[in-house]
mmCIF file of C-alpha atoms in Angstrom:
data_model
loop_
_atom_site.group_PDB
_atom_site.id
_atom_site.type_symbol
_atom_site.label_atom_id
_atom_site.label_comp_id
_atom_site.label_asym_id
_atom_site.label_seq_id
_atom_site.Cartn_x
_atom_site.Cartn_y
_atom_site.Cartn_z
ATOM 1 C CA UNK E 89 0.115 -0.084 -0.019
ATOM 2 C CA UNK E 90 1.328 3.754 -0.766
ATOM 3 C CA UNK E 91 1.987 5.845 1.889
ATOM 4 C CA UNK E 92 -1.273 8.391 2.162
ATOM 5 C CA UNK E 93 -0.147 11.878 2.026
ATOM 6 C CA UNK E 94 -1.511 14.501 4.524
ATOM 7 C CA UNK E 95 -4.391 16.725 3.251
ATOM 8 C CA UNK E 96 -3.120 20.289 2.899
ATOM 9 C CA UNK E 97 -3.957 22.541 5.640
ATOM 10 C CA UNK E 98 -6.856 25.177 5.560
ATOM 11 C CA UNK E 99 -5.664 28.559 6.291
ATOM 12 C CA UNK E 100 -8.989 29.880 6.752
ATOM 13 C CA UNK E 101 -10.658 26.990 8.961
ATOM 14 C CA UNK E 102 -10.957 29.605 11.979
ATOM 15 C CA UNK E 103 -12.660 32.065 9.507
ATOM 16 C CA UNK E 104 -15.378 29.241 8.684
ATOM 17 C CA UNK E 105 -14.068 28.434 5.238
ATOM 18 C CA UNK E 106 -14.852 24.729 5.316
ATOM 19 C CA UNK E 107 -16.339 21.827 3.028
ATOM 20 C CA UNK E 108 -20.016 22.281 3.125
ATOM 21 C CA UNK E 109 -20.208 26.085 3.485
ATOM 22 C CA UNK E 110 -22.670 27.860 1.586
ATOM 23 C CA UNK E 111 -21.089 30.653 -0.512
ATOM 24 C CA UNK E 112 -22.721 33.468 -2.094
ATOM 25 C CA UNK E 113 -20.973 34.106 -5.386
ATOM 26 C CA UNK E 114 -21.126 37.578 -7.152
ATOM 27 C CA UNK E 115 -19.134 36.767 -10.547
ATOM 28 C CA UNK E 116 -18.180 39.417 -13.259
ATOM 29 C CA UNK E 117 -19.385 37.831 -16.721
ATOM 30 C CA UNK E 118 -18.820 39.694 -19.752
ATOM 31 C CA UNK E 119 -21.112 42.550 -19.630
ATOM 32 C CA UNK E 120 -23.133 41.656 -16.620
ATOM 33 C CA UNK E 121 -22.552 41.010 -12.985
ATOM 34 C CA UNK E 122 -24.378 37.639 -11.881
ATOM 35 C CA UNK E 123 -25.028 36.321 -8.523
ATOM 36 C CA UNK E 124 -25.512 32.430 -7.282
ATOM 37 C CA UNK E 125 -25.496 30.491 -4.105
ATOM 38 C CA UNK E 126 -23.233 27.460 -4.085
ATOM 39 C CA UNK E 127 -21.454 25.056 -1.500
ATOM 40 C CA UNK E 128 -18.066 24.673 -0.984
ATOM 41 C CA UNK E 129 -17.043 20.923 -2.022
ATOM 42 C CA UNK E 130 -13.273 20.712 -1.097
ATOM 43 C CA UNK E 131 -10.282 22.987 -0.316
ATOM 44 C CA UNK E 132 -6.802 22.299 -1.719
ATOM 45 C CA UNK E 133 -3.756 24.392 -1.445
ATOM 46 C CA UNK E 134 -4.062 25.940 -4.579
ATOM 47 C CA UNK E 135 -7.697 26.267 -4.834
ATOM 48 C CA UNK E 136 -11.125 25.467 -3.800
ATOM 49 C CA UNK E 137 -13.868 23.630 -5.651
ATOM 50 C CA UNK E 138 -17.469 24.712 -5.260
ATOM 51 C CA UNK E 139 -20.451 22.983 -6.900
ATOM 52 C CA UNK E 140 -21.700 24.507 -10.078
ATOM 53 C CA UNK E 141 -24.568 26.655 -9.742
ATOM 54 C CA UNK E 142 -28.095 25.003 -10.985
ATOM 55 C CA UNK E 143 -30.081 28.235 -11.134
ATOM 56 C CA UNK E 144 -29.716 27.752 -14.676
ATOM 57 C CA UNK E 145 -30.507 24.277 -16.487
ATOM 58 C CA UNK E 146 -28.407 22.799 -17.780
ATOM 59 C CA UNK E 147 -25.594 24.054 -15.535
ATOM 60 C CA UNK E 148 -23.197 26.446 -17.196
ATOM 61 C CA UNK E 149 -19.515 26.768 -16.672
ATOM 62 C CA UNK E 150 -18.366 30.144 -15.332
ATOM 63 C CA UNK E 151 -15.638 31.626 -17.881
ATOM 64 C CA UNK E 152 -12.338 31.098 -16.865
ATOM 65 C CA UNK E 153 -10.466 33.994 -15.398
ATOM 66 C CA UNK E 154 -13.478 35.946 -14.441
ATOM 67 C CA UNK E 155 -13.555 37.820 -11.044
ATOM 68 C CA UNK E 156 -15.335 36.626 -8.170
ATOM 69 C CA UNK E 157 -16.457 38.096 -4.921
ATOM 70 C CA UNK E 158 -17.618 35.569 -2.482
ATOM 71 C CA UNK E 159 -19.465 36.011 0.952
ATOM 72 C CA UNK E 160 -20.855 33.812 3.887
ATOM 73 C CA UNK E 161 -21.901 33.673 7.291
ATOM 74 C CA UNK E 162 -19.643 32.160 10.264
ATOM 75 C CA UNK E 163 -20.278 32.802 13.933
ATOM 76 C CA UNK E 164 -22.949 35.491 13.459
ATOM 77 C CA UNK E 165 -20.778 37.532 11.254
ATOM 78 C CA UNK E 166 -20.702 38.154 7.467
ATOM 79 C CA UNK E 167 -17.186 36.976 6.025
ATOM 80 C CA UNK E 168 -15.878 37.638 2.344
ATOM 81 C CA UNK E 169 -13.079 37.051 -0.125
ATOM 82 C CA UNK E 170 -11.991 37.733 -3.556
ATOM 83 C CA UNK E 171 -10.934 35.251 -5.901
ATOM 84 C CA UNK E 172 -10.989 34.283 -9.855
ATOM 85 C CA UNK E 173 -12.270 31.426 -11.807
ATOM 86 C CA UNK E 174 -9.901 28.466 -12.815
ATOM 87 C CA UNK E 175 -10.480 26.209 -15.881
ATOM 88 C CA UNK E 176 -12.924 23.225 -15.170
ATOM 89 C CA UNK E 177 -14.042 20.528 -17.212
ATOM 90 C CA UNK E 178 -15.792 18.881 -14.443
ATOM 91 C CA UNK E 179 -19.434 18.326 -15.096
ATOM 92 C CA UNK E 180 -20.333 19.217 -11.303
ATOM 93 C CA UNK E 181 -17.705 21.312 -9.808
ATOM 94 C CA UNK E 182 -16.180 24.850 -10.425
ATOM 95 C CA UNK E 183 -12.660 25.821 -9.178
ATOM 96 C CA UNK E 184 -11.791 29.184 -7.580
ATOM 97 C CA UNK E 185 -8.203 30.471 -6.854
ATOM 98 C CA UNK E 186 -7.294 30.172 -3.215
ATOM 99 C CA UNK E 187 -8.022 33.230 -1.596
ATOM 100 C CA UNK E 188 -5.146 35.545 -0.222
ATOM 101 C CA UNK E 189 -7.245 36.720 2.680
ATOM 102 C CA UNK E 190 -10.598 36.333 4.277
ATOM 103 C CA UNK E 191 -12.119 39.076 6.349
ATOM 104 C CA UNK E 192 -14.936 40.413 8.006
ATOM 105 C CA UNK E 193 -17.340 41.801 5.157
ATOM 106 C CA UNK E 194 -18.853 44.996 6.591
ATOM 107 C CA UNK E 195 -20.099 46.558 3.247
ATOM 108 C CA UNK E 196 -22.926 48.427 3.141
ATOM 109 C CA UNK E 197 -24.629 46.852 0.351
ATOM 110 C CA UNK E 198 -21.536 47.243 -2.085
ATOM 111 C CA UNK E 199 -17.818 46.857 -1.773
ATOM 112 C CA UNK E 200 -16.208 50.649 -2.447
ATOM 113 C CA UNK E 201 -13.202 50.784 -4.084
ATOM 114 C CA UNK E 202 -10.640 53.741 -3.051
ATOM 115 C CA UNK E 203 -9.747 55.764 -6.181
ATOM 116 C CA UNK E 204 -8.379 59.350 -6.770
ATOM 117 C CA UNK E 205 -10.030 60.431 -9.914
ATOM 118 C CA UNK E 206 -10.653 64.018 -11.285
ATOM 119 C CA UNK E 207 -14.478 64.507 -12.368
ATOM 120 C CA UNK E 208 -14.886 65.599 -16.318
ATOM 121 C CA UNK E 209 -17.916 67.225 -15.049
ATOM 122 C CA UNK E 210 -19.658 67.512 -11.536
ATOM 123 C CA UNK E 211 -22.488 70.140 -11.647
ATOM 124 C CA UNK E 212 -25.704 70.739 -9.116
ATOM 125 C CA UNK E 213 -28.807 69.449 -11.036
ATOM 126 C CA UNK E 214 -31.027 72.407 -9.013
ATOM 127 C CA UNK E 215 -28.996 75.621 -8.847
ATOM 128 C CA UNK E 216 -30.335 78.433 -6.320
ATOM 129 C CA UNK E 217 -29.123 81.695 -7.955
ATOM 130 C CA UNK E 218 -26.035 82.082 -9.916
ATOM 131 C CA UNK E 219 -23.237 79.817 -9.586
ATOM 132 C CA UNK E 220 -19.792 80.375 -11.177
ATOM 133 C CA UNK E 221 -17.928 77.304 -8.876
ATOM 134 C CA UNK E 222 -16.242 74.879 -11.217
ATOM 135 C CA UNK E 223 -17.101 71.906 -8.847
ATOM 136 C CA UNK E 224 -15.155 69.639 -10.934
ATOM 137 C CA UNK E 225 -11.817 71.664 -10.755
ATOM 138 C CA UNK E 226 -12.011 71.291 -6.800
ATOM 139 C CA UNK E 227 -13.471 67.872 -6.223
ATOM 140 C CA UNK E 228 -11.824 64.312 -6.581
ATOM 141 C CA UNK E 229 -13.444 60.824 -6.566
ATOM 142 C CA UNK E 230 -11.842 58.860 -3.531
ATOM 143 C CA UNK E 231 -14.189 55.841 -3.429
ATOM 144 C CA UNK E 232 -16.657 54.303 -5.741
ATOM 145 C CA UNK E 233 -19.266 51.251 -5.872
ATOM 146 C CA UNK E 234 -22.157 50.381 -8.237
ATOM 147 C CA UNK E 235 -24.402 52.090 -5.628
ATOM 148 C CA UNK E 236 -22.577 55.333 -5.333
ATOM 149 C CA UNK E 237 -19.202 57.601 -4.717
ATOM 150 C CA UNK E 238 -17.670 59.524 -2.337
ATOM 151 C CA UNK E 239 -16.353 63.106 -3.289
ATOM 152 C CA UNK E 240 -13.587 64.909 -1.730
ATOM 153 C CA UNK E 241 -14.125 68.588 -1.997
ATOM 154 C CA UNK E 242 -14.064 72.162 -0.370
ATOM 155 C CA UNK E 243 -17.257 73.213 -1.958
ATOM 156 C CA UNK E 244 -20.368 73.843 -0.065
ATOM 157 C CA UNK E 245 -22.911 70.898 -0.691
ATOM 158 C CA UNK E 246 -25.713 70.070 1.562
ATOM 159 C CA UNK E 247 -27.083 66.677 2.810
ATOM 160 C CA UNK E 248 -30.215 65.648 0.017
ATOM 161 C CA UNK E 249 -28.573 67.850 -2.843
ATOM 162 C CA UNK E 250 -28.708 66.338 -6.059
ATOM 163 C CA UNK E 251 -25.587 66.180 -8.348
ATOM 164 C CA UNK E 252 -24.372 65.338 -11.784
ATOM 165 C CA UNK E 253 -21.328 63.632 -12.602
ATOM 166 C CA UNK E 254 -19.270 62.222 -15.472
ATOM 167 C CA UNK E 255 -15.806 60.841 -15.151
ATOM 168 C CA UNK E 256 -13.712 58.323 -16.576
ATOM 169 C CA UNK E 257 -12.389 55.054 -15.267
ATOM 170 C CA UNK E 258 -9.002 53.742 -15.980
ATOM 171 C CA UNK E 259 -10.580 50.621 -18.156
ATOM 172 C CA UNK E 260 -11.897 53.831 -20.414
ATOM 173 C CA UNK E 261 -15.138 53.268 -19.309
ATOM 174 C CA UNK E 262 -17.021 56.408 -19.141
ATOM 175 C CA UNK E 263 -19.344 57.109 -16.279
ATOM 176 C CA UNK E 264 -22.677 59.441 -16.338
ATOM 177 C CA UNK E 265 -24.882 59.585 -13.449
ATOM 178 C CA UNK E 266 -26.863 61.438 -11.209
ATOM 179 C CA UNK E 267 -26.327 61.354 -7.337
ATOM 180 C CA UNK E 268 -28.148 62.384 -4.106
ATOM 181 C CA UNK E 269 -26.014 63.408 -1.203
ATOM 182 C CA UNK E 270 -26.539 61.100 1.520
ATOM 183 C CA UNK E 271 -24.295 62.289 4.369
ATOM 184 C CA UNK E 272 -21.462 64.627 4.712
ATOM 185 C CA UNK E 273 -17.995 64.421 6.789
ATOM 186 C CA UNK E 274 -16.581 67.519 7.939
ATOM 187 C CA UNK E 275 -12.840 68.155 7.359
ATOM 188 C CA UNK E 276 -10.323 66.443 9.612
ATOM 189 C CA UNK E 277 -8.141 69.137 11.549
ATOM 190 C CA UNK E 278 -6.047 71.194 9.333
ATOM 191 C CA UNK E 279 -7.615 70.218 6.229
ATOM 192 C CA UNK E 280 -10.030 71.756 4.006
ATOM 193 C CA UNK E 281 -11.989 69.333 2.212
ATOM 194 C CA UNK E 282 -15.409 67.513 3.188
ATOM 195 C CA UNK E 283 -16.099 63.932 2.395
ATOM 196 C CA UNK E 284 -19.579 64.079 0.490
ATOM 197 C CA UNK E 285 -21.073 60.526 0.524
ATOM 198 C CA UNK E 286 -23.278 60.082 -2.485
ATOM 199 C CA UNK E 287 -25.794 57.617 -3.982
ATOM 200 C CA UNK E 288 -26.330 57.144 -7.716
ATOM 201 C CA UNK E 289 -30.089 57.559 -8.762
ATOM 202 C CA UNK E 290 -31.568 55.064 -11.338
ATOM 203 C CA UNK E 291 -28.353 54.626 -13.310
ATOM 204 C CA UNK E 292 -28.281 52.705 -16.328
ATOM 205 C CA UNK E 293 -27.679 48.785 -15.981
ATOM 206 C CA UNK E 294 -24.714 48.975 -18.266
ATOM 207 C CA UNK E 295 -23.250 51.849 -16.388
ATOM 208 C CA UNK E 296 -23.662 50.087 -13.104
ATOM 209 C CA UNK E 297 -22.108 46.669 -14.690
ATOM 210 C CA UNK E 298 -19.380 48.608 -16.145
ATOM 211 C CA UNK E 299 -18.244 50.114 -12.416
ATOM 212 C CA UNK E 300 -19.007 46.686 -11.107
ATOM 213 C CA UNK E 301 -16.758 45.078 -13.364
ATOM 214 C CA UNK E 302 -14.047 47.518 -12.762
ATOM 215 C CA UNK E 303 -14.378 47.307 -8.978
ATOM 216 C CA UNK E 304 -14.184 43.633 -9.150
ATOM 217 C CA UNK E 305 -11.146 43.347 -11.338
ATOM 218 C CA UNK E 306 -9.276 45.866 -9.079
ATOM 219 C CA UNK E 307 -10.180 43.654 -5.862
ATOM 220 C CA UNK E 308 -8.766 40.736 -7.468
ATOM 221 C CA UNK E 309 -5.371 42.574 -8.387
ATOM 222 C CA UNK E 310 -5.189 44.177 -4.909
ATOM 223 C CA UNK E 311 -5.806 40.660 -3.372
ATOM 224 C CA UNK E 312 -3.086 39.018 -5.410
ATOM 225 C CA UNK E 313 -0.581 41.841 -4.532
ATOM 226 C CA UNK E 314 -1.557 41.239 -0.791
ATOM 227 C CA UNK E 315 -2.935 44.903 -0.812
ATOM 228 C CA UNK E 316 -6.480 43.563 0.620
#
């Protein structure tokens, strides 16, 4: 009889990542972002296998290389990690790259990616009186998700105010959206800029998908480089 090799150690066992765990997958597939529920089948040293989603029959394989955001619940907390789809010819299993980190997932509906983009345009949708302030020139988009954005600006903007914005992502996708200001964080001591937290208003599905694709791709890049 041959000698049985020890099973690879699961580095995320304490975070609850084990066979049989229910995972929610958010997968970037082409021009859309799809959601599915699956079960962890096995955890190896380089990848983990999950049951192929049966939400569509027959079950369709996920595209190799697609970015994935996975979340699950353990000990009353929500946890998450980013990964990517590995090639699979198995009729019932998908393979995901082993994550570099599993962390508590405290997102408010969508992951916000830190950025530093200057808007092409930023304007008030309802202007009370004359306003000669070029908002785009004094504003930076400091984080973004498919649900909204955070702006850093020294301009005076009120909670509930509606704004229009146009800016370009590094992948050349141009984003045009209307937003409502949900909250404002005052400047830190010695600084001038407020943090303006905004929610997108009824943006087109293709615009939301473009943002989601970019954010998920950047998550995978940052995870692979150990930055998240």
